[in-house]
Rosetta silent file (secondary structure, phi, psi, omega in degrees, C-alpha in Angstrom):
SEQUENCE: XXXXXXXXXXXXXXXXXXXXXXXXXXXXXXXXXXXXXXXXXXXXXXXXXXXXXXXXXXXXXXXXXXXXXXXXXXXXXXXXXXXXXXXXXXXXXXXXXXXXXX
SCORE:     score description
SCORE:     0.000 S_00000001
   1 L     0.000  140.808 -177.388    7.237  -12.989   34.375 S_00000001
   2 L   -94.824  135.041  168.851    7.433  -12.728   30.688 S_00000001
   3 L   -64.036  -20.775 -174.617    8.746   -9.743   28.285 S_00000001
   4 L   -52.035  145.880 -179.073    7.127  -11.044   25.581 S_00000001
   5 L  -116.247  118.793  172.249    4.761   -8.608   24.418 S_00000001
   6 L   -49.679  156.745 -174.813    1.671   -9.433   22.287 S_00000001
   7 L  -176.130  111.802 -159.264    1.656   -7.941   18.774 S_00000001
   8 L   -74.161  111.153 -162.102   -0.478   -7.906   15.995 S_00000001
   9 L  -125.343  131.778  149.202    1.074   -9.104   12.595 S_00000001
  10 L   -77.914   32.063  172.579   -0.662   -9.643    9.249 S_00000001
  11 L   -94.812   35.029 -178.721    1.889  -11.733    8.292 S_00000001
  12 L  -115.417  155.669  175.696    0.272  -15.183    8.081 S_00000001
  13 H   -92.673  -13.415  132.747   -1.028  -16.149    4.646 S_00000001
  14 H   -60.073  -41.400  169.537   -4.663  -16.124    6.443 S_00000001
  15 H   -57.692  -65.141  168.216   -4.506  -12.872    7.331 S_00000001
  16 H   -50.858  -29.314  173.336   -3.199  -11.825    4.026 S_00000001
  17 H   -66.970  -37.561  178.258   -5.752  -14.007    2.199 S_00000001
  18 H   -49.040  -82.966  173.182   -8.595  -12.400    4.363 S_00000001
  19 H   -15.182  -77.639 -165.509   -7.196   -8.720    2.975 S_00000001
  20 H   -29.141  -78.088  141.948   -6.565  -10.009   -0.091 S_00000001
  21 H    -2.185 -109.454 -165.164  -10.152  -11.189   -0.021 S_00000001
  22 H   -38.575  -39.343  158.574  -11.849   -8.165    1.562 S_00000001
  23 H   -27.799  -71.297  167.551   -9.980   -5.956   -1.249 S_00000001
  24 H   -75.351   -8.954  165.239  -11.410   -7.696   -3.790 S_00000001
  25 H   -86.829  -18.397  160.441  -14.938   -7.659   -3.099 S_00000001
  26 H   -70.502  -39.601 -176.114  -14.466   -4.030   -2.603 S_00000001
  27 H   -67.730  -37.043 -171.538  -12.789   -3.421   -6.223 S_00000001
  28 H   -79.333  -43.311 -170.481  -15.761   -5.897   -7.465 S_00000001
  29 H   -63.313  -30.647  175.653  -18.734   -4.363   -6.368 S_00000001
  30 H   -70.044  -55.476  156.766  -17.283   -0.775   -7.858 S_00000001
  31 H    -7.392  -67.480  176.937  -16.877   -2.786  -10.775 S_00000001
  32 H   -56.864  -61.519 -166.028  -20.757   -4.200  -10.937 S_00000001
  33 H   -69.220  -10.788  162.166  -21.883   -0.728  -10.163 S_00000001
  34 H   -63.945  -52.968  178.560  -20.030    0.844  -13.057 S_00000001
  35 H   -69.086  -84.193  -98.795  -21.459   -1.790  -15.458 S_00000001
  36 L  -110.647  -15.425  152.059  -25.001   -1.745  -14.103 S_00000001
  37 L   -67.345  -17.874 -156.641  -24.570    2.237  -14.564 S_00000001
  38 L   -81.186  -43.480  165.370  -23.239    1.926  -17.790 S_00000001
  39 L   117.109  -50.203  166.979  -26.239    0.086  -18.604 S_00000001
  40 L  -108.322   96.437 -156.423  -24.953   -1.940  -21.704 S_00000001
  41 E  -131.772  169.248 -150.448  -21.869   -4.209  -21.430 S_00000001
  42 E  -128.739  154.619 -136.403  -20.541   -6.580  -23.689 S_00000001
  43 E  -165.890  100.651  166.346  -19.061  -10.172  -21.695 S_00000001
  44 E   -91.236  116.442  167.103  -15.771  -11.741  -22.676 S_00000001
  45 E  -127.255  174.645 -167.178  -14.648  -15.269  -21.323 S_00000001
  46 E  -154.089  155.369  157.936  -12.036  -17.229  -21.674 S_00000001
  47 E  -144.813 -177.254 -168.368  -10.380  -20.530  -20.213 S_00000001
  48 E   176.869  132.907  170.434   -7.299  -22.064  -20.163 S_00000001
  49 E   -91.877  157.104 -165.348   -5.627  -24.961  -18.295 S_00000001
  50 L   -99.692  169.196  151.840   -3.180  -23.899  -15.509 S_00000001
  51 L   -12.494  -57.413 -163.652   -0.410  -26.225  -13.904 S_00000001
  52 L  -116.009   34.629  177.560   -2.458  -28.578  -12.065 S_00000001
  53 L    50.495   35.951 -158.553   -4.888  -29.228  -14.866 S_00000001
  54 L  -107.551  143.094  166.435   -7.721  -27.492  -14.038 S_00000001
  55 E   -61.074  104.708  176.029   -9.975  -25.222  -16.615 S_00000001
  56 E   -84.752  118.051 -173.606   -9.401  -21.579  -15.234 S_00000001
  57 E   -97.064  146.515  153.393  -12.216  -19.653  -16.684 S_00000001
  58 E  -109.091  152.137  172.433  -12.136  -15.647  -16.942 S_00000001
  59 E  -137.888  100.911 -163.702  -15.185  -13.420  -16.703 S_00000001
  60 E  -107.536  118.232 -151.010  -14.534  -10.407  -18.279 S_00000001
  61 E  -107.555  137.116  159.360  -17.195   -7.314  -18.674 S_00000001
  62 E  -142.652  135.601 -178.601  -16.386   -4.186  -21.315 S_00000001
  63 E  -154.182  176.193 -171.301  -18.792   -1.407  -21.237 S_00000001
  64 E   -92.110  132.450  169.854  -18.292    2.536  -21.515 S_00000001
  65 L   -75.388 -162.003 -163.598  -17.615    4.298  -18.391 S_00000001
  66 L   -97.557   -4.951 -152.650  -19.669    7.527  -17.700 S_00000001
  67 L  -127.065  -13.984  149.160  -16.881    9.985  -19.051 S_00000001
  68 L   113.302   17.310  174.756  -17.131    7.719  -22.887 S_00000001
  69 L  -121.594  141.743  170.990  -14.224    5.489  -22.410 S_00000001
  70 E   -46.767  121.675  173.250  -13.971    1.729  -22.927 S_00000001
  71 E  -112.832  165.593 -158.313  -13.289   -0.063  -19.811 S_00000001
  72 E  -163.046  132.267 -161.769  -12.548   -4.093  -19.844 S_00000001
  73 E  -146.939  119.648 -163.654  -12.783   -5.135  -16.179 S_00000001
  74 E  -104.386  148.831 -168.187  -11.731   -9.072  -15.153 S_00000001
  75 E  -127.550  -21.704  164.509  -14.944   -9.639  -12.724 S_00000001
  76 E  -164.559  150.906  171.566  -13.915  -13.498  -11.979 S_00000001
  77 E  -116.124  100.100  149.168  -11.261  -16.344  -12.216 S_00000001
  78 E  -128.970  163.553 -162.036  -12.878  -19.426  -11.513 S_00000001
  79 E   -85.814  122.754  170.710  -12.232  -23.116  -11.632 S_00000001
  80 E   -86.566  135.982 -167.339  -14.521  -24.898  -14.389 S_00000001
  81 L   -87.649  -18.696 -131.307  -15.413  -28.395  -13.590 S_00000001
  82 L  -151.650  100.384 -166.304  -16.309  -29.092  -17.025 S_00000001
  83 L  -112.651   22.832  157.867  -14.415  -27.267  -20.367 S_00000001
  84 L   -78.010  173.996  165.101  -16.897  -28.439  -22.679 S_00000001
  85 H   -52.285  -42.725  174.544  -19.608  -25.099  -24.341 S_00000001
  86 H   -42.011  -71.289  165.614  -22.191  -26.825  -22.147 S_00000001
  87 H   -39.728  -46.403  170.797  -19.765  -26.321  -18.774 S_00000001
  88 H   -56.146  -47.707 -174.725  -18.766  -23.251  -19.799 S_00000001
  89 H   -45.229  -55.448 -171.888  -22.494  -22.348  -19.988 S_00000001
  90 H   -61.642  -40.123 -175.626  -23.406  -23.303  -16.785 S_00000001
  91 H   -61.876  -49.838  169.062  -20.157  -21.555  -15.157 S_00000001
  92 H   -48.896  -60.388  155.015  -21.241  -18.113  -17.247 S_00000001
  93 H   -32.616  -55.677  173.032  -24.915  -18.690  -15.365 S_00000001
  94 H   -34.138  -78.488 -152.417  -23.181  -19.239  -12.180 S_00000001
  95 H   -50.335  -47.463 -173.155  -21.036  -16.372  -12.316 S_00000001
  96 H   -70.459  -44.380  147.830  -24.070  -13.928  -13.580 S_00000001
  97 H    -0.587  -67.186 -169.293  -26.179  -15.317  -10.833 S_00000001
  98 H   -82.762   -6.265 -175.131  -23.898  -14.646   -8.332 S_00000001
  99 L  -145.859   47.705  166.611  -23.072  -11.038   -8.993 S_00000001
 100 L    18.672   51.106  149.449  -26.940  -10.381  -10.426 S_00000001
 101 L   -58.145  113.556  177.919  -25.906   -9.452  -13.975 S_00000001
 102 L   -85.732    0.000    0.000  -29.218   -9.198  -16.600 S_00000001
């Protein structure tokens, strides 16, 4: 018979990614729903390549919260296939797509 005991650990870097994860889709959607209260937001992006030579795009929203102060919110980091204005275009469509931005 064994002593061993079963025992639940978040210590795996799935488990932590999952969190990680779950976390951030909570933090985004208060995010969307701030902007889509605000009513009128303003859309920064950016790219840059990282270490393994990829385009990293940001997608960044600033709009006035309900109390009158400027908020700047990063809403995604994604990988751009494509780092021409064209690519970019398409990625900016994605992303507003995907989180139903007008």
């Amino acid at each position: 018979m064994s002593n061993t005991r079963q025992r639940v650990s978040f210590i795996s870097n799935r488990s932590q990614n999952k969190l990680l994860n779950i976390m951030s889709e909570s933090i985004r959607s208060q995010i969307l729903k701030d902007v889509k209260d605000a009513g009128i937001f303003a859309v920064i992006i950016d790219n840059t390549t990282n270490i393994a030579n990829y385009e990293q795009l940001t997608f960044v929203l600033r709009y006035v919260n309900n109390c009158g102060s400027i908020e700047e919110r990063l809403v995604a980091l994604e990988t751009a296939a494509d780092g021409t204005g064209q690519g970019l275009f398409k990625k900016f469509c994605s992303i507003t797509e995907k989180y139903n931005l007008n």
